[in-house]
Short mmCIF file of C-alpha atoms and ligand atoms in Angstrom, two decimals:
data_model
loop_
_atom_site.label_atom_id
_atom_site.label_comp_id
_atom_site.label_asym_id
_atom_site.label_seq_id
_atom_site.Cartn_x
_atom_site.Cartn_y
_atom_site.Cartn_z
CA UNK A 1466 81.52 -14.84 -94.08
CA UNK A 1467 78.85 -13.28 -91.66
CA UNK A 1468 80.33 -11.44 -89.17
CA UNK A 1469 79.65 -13.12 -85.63
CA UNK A 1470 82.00 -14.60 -83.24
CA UNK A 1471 81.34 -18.49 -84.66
CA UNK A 1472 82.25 -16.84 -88.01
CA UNK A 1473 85.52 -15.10 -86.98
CA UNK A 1474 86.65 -18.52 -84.79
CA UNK A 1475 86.34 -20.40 -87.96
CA UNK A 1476 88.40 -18.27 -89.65
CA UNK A 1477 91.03 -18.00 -86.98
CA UNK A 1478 90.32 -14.51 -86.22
CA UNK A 1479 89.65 -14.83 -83.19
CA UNK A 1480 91.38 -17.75 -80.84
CA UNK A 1481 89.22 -20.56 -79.80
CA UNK A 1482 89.97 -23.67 -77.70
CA UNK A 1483 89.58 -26.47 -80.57
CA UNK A 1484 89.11 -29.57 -79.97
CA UNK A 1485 88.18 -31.32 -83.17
CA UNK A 1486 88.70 -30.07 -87.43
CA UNK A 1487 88.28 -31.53 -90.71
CA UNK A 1488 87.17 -29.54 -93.82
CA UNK A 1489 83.67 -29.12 -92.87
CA UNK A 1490 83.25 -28.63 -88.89
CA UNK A 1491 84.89 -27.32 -86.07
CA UNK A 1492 84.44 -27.99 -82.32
CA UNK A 1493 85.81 -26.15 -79.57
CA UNK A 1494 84.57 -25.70 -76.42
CA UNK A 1495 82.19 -22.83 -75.11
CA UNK A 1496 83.74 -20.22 -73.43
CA UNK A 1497 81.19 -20.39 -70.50
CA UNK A 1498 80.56 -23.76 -69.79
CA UNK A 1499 77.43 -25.24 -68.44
CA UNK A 1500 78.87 -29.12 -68.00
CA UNK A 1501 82.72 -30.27 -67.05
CA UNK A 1502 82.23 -31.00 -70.96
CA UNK A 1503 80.60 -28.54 -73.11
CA UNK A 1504 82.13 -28.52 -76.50
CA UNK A 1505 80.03 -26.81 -79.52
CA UNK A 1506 80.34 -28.62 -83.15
CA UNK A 1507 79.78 -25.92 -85.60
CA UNK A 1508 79.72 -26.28 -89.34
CA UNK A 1509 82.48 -23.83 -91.40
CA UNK A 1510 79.19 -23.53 -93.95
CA UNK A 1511 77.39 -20.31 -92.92
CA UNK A 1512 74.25 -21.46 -92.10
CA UNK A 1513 72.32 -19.36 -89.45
CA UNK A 1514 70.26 -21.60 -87.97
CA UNK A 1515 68.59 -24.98 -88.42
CA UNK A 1516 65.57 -23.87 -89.65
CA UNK A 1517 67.97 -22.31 -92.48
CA UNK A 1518 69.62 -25.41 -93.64
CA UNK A 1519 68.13 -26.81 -97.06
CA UNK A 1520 68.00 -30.32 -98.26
CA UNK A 1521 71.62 -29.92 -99.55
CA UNK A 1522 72.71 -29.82 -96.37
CA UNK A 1523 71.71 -32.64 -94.67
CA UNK A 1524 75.37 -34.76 -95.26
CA UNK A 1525 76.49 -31.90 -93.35
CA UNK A 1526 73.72 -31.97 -90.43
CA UNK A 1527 74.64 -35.66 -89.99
CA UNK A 1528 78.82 -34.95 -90.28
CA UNK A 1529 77.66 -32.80 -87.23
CA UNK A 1530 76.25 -35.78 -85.06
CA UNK A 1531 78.93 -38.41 -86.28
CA UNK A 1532 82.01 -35.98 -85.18
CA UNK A 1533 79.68 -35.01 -81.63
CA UNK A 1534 79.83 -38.63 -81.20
CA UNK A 1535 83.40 -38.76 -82.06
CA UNK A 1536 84.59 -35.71 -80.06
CA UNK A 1537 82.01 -37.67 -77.15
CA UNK A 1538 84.52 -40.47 -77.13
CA UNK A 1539 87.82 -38.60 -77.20
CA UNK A 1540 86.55 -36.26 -73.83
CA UNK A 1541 85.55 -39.60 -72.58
CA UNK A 1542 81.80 -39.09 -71.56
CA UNK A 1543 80.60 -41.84 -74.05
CA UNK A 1544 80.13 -44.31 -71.24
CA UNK A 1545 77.90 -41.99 -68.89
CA UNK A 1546 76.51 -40.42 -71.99
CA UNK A 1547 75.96 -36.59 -72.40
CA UNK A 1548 73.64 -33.98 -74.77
CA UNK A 1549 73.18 -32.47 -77.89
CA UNK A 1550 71.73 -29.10 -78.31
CA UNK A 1551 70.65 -27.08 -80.81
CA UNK A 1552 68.92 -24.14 -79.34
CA UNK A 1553 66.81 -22.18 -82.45
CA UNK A 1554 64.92 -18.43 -81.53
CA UNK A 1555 64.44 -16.71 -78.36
CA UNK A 1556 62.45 -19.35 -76.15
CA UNK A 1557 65.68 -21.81 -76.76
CA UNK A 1558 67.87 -18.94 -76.01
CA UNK A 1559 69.96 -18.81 -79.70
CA UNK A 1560 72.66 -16.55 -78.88
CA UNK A 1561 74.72 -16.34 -81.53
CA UNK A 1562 73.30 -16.72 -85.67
CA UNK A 1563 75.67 -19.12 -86.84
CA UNK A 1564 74.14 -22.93 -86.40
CA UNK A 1565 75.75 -24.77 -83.71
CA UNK A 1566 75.38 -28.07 -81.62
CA UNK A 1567 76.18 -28.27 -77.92
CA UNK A 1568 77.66 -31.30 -76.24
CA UNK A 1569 77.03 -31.32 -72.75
CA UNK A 1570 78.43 -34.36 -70.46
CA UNK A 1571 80.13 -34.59 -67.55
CA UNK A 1572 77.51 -34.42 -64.72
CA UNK A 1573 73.81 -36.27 -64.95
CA UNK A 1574 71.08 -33.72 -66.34
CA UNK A 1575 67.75 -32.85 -65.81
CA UNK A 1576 65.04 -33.98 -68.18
CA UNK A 1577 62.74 -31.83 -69.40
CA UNK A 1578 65.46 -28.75 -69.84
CA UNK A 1579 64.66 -25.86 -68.13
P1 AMP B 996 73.37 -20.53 -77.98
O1 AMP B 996 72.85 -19.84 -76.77
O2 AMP B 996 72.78 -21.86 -78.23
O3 AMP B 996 73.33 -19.63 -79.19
O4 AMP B 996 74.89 -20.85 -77.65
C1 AMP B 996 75.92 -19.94 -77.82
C2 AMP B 996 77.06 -20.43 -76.97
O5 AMP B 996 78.24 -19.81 -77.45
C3 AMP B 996 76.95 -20.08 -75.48
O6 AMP B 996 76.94 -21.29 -74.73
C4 AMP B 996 78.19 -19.24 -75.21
O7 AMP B 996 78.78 -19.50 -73.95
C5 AMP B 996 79.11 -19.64 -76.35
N1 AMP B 996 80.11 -18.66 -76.76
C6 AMP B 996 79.92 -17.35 -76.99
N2 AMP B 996 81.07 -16.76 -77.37
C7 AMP B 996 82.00 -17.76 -77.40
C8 AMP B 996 83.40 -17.80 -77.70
N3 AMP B 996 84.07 -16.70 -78.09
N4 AMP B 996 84.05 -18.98 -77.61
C9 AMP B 996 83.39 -20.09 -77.23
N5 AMP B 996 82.07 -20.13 -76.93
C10 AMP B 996 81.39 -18.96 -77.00
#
């Protein structure tokens, strides 16, 4: 495994507040949150970025949007609706190389992002 922090939360390393697991993704929620809901799905595949996942990934790309839905429903913003986000290079403002989807909800949100 790569060694960021997404890495070392999937492997229990390091504690995380987690909100949703099977075998293939994990969701917990960001440790500085930009929404009363801001959970990140993140695949336990080490896959940097989007731009680095191959065609043998794509069951895996859509597990991510079926759990965001799912985890959506459970933190109860699927009525008011919320956001996915996958930021990718430095004018989205990737942080951290392992890929990762955000869920915002909560709060209405500006459209276009700043
Ligand atoms: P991005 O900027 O799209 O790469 O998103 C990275 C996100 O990871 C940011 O929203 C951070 O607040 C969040 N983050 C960083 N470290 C942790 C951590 N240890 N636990 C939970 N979220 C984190």
């Amino acid at each position: 495994m790569a060694d960021n922090i997404f890495a070392k939360i999937i492997t229990k390393e390091i504690p995380a507040k987690i909100v949703y697991e099977d075998e293939r993704v994990l969701a917990f929620r960001d440790i500085g949150p930009k929404a009363p809901v801001h959970v990140l799905i993140v695949p336990k595949k080490e896959i940097a970025r989007v731009s680095e996942a191959t065609a043998a990934d794509e069951a895996l790309l859509g597990h991510l949007l079926t759990v965001a839905a799912e985890v959506a429903r459970r933190e109860g913003v699927d009525d008011t609706g919320y956001r996915l986000v996958i930021n990718k290079g430095p004018h989205a403002g990737e942080s951290v190389p392992h890929l990762h989807m955000h869920l915002l909800g909560g709060r209405p949100m500006a459209w276009p992002p700043g």
